[in-house]
mmCIF file of C-alpha atoms in Angstrom:
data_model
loop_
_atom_site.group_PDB
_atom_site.id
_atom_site.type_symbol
_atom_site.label_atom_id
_atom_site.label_comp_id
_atom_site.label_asym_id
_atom_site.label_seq_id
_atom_site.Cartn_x
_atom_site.Cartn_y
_atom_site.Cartn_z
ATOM 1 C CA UNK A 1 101.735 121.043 92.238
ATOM 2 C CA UNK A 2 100.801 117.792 94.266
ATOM 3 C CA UNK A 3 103.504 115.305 94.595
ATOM 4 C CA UNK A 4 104.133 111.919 95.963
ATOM 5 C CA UNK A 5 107.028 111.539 98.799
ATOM 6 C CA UNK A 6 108.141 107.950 100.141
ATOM 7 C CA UNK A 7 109.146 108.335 103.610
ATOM 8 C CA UNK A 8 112.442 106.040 104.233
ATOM 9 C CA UNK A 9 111.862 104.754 107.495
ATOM 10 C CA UNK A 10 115.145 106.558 108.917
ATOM 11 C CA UNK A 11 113.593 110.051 108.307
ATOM 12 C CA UNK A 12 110.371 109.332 109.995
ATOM 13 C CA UNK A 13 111.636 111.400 113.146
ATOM 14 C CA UNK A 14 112.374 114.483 111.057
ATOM 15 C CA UNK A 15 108.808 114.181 110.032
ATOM 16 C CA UNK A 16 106.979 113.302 113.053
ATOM 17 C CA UNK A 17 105.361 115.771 114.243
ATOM 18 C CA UNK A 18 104.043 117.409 110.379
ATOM 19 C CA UNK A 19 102.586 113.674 109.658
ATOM 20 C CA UNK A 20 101.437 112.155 113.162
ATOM 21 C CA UNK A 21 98.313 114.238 113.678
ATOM 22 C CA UNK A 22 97.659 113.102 110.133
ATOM 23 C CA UNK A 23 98.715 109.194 110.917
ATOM 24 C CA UNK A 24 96.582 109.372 114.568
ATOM 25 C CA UNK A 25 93.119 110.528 112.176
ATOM 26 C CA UNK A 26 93.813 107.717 109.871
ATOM 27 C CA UNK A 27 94.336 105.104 112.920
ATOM 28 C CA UNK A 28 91.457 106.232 114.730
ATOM 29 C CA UNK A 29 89.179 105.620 111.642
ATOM 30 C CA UNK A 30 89.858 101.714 111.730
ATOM 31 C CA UNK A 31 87.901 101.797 115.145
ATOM 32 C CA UNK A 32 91.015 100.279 116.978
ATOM 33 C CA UNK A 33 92.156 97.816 113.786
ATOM 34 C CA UNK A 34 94.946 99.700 112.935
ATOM 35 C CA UNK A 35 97.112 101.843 115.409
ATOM 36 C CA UNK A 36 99.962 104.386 115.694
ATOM 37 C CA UNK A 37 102.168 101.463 117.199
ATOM 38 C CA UNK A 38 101.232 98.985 114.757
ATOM 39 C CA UNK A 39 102.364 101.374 111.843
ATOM 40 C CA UNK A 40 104.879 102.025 113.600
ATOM 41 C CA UNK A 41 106.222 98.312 114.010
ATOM 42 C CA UNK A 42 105.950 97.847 110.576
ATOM 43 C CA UNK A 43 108.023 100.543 108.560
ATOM 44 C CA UNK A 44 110.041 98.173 106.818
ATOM 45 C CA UNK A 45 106.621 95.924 105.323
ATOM 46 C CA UNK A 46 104.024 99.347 105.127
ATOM 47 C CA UNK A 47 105.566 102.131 102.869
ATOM 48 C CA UNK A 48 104.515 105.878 104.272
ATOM 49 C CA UNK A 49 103.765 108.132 101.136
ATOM 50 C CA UNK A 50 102.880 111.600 101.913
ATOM 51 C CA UNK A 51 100.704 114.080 99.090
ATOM 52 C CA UNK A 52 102.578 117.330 99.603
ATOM 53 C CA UNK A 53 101.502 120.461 98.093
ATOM 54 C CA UNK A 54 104.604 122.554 98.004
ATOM 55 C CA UNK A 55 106.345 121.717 101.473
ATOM 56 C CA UNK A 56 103.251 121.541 103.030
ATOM 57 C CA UNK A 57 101.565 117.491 103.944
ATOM 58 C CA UNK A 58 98.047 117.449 102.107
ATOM 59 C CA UNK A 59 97.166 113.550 102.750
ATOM 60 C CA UNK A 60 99.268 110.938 104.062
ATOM 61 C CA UNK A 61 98.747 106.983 102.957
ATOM 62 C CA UNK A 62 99.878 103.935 105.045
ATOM 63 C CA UNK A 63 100.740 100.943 101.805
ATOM 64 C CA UNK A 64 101.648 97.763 102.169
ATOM 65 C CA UNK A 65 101.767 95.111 99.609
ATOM 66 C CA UNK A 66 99.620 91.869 99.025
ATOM 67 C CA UNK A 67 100.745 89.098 96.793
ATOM 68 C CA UNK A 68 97.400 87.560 95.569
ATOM 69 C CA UNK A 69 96.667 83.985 94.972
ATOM 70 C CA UNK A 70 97.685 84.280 91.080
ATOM 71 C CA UNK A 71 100.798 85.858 92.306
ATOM 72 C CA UNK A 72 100.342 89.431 91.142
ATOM 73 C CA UNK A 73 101.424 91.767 93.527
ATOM 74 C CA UNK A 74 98.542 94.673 94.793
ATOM 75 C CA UNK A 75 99.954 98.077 96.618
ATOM 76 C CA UNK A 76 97.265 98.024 99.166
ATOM 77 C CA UNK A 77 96.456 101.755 100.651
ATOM 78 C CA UNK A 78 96.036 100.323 104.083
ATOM 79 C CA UNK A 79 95.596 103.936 105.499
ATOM 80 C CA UNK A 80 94.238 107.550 104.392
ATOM 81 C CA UNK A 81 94.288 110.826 105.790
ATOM 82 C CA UNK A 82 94.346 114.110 104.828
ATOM 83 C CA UNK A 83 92.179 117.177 103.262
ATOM 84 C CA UNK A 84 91.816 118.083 99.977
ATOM 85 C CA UNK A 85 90.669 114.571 98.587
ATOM 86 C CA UNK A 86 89.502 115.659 95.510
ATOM 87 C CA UNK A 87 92.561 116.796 94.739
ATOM 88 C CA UNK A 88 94.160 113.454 95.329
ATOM 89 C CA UNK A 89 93.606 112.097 91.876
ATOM 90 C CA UNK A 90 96.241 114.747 90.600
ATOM 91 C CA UNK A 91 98.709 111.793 92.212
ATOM 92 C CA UNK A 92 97.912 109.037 90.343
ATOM 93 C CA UNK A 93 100.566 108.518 88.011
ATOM 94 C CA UNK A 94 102.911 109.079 90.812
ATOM 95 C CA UNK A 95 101.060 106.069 92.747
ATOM 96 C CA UNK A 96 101.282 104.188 89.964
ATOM 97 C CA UNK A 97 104.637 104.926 89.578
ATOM 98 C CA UNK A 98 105.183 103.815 92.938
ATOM 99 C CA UNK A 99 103.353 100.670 92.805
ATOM 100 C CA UNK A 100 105.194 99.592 89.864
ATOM 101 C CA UNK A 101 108.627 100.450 91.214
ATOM 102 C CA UNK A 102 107.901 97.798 93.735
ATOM 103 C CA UNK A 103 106.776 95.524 91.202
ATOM 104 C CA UNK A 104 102.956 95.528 91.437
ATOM 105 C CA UNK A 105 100.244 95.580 88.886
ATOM 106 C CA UNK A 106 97.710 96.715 90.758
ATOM 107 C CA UNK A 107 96.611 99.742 93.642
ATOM 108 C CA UNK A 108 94.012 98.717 95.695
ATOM 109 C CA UNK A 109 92.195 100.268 98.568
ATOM 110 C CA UNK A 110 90.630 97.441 100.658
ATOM 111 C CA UNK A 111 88.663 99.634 103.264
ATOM 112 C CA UNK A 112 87.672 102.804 102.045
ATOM 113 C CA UNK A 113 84.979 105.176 103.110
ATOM 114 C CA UNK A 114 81.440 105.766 100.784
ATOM 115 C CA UNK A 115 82.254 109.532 100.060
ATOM 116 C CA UNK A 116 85.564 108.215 98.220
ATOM 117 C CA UNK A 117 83.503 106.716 95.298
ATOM 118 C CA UNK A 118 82.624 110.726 94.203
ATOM 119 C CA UNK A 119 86.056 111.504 94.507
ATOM 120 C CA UNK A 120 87.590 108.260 92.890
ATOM 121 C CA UNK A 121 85.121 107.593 90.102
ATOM 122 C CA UNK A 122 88.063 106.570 87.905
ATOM 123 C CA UNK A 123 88.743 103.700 90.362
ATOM 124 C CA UNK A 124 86.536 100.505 90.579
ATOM 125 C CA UNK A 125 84.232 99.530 93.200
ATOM 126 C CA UNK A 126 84.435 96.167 93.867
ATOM 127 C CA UNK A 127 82.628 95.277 97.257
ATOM 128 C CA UNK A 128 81.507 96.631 100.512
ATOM 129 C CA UNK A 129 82.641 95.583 103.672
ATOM 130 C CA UNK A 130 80.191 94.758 106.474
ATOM 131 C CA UNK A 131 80.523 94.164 110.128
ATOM 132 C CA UNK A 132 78.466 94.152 112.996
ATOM 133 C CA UNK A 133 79.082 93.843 117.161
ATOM 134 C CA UNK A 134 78.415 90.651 118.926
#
């Protein structure tokens, strides 16, 4: 059975080297936006969950949170990595749980790739980001 596992900052080094290769995929997605360093700089602001099938790390998800202009809080999944995504979904409630434990009311996933919307089709698609080189 899936299951949802905060990493506490002062564990990361026990962890390391199961969740980097993991971490370095998600970075290197975010064409140079988001790196190893900059995750690692901000442990205390950008909870590390890991989606661990028995002992073994399935997906791993960079959050931080964003207090919106109403004031709601949002757990935003910054990063994703991992295998298995439709399998993901099994975590939900866990997420959820999560979220709420840090008092948010919403999960959000403000950059995510097309494929996701077949595996999330319980989630809502709200916009598209765009971007081009100059």
């Amino acid at each position: 059975e899936l299951r949802l596992v905060h990493i506490q900052p002062q564990h990361l080094p026990q962890v390391w080297p199961v969740i980097e290769p993991l971490l370095k995929r998600a970075c290197d997605r975010t064409n140079g936006e988001i790196t190893l360093n900059d995750v690692l700089a901000n442990l205390e602001h950008w909870p590390i969950l890991v989606l661990a099938n028995g002992e073994e790390p399935q997906a791993i998800m960079v959050t931080s949170i964003v207090i919106r202009g109403d004031g709601k809080r949002v757990l935003n999944c910054v990063l994703a990595s991992g295998r298995d995504a439709d399998q993901w979904p099994q975590a939900d409630d866990q997420l959820d749980a999560f979220a709420r434990s840090l008092g948010c009311e919403r999960v959000r996933i403000p950059v995510g790739r097309k494929g996701w919307a077949k595996r999330l089709p319980h989630w809502q698609l709200i916009g598209y980001v765009f971007e081009r080189e100059i």
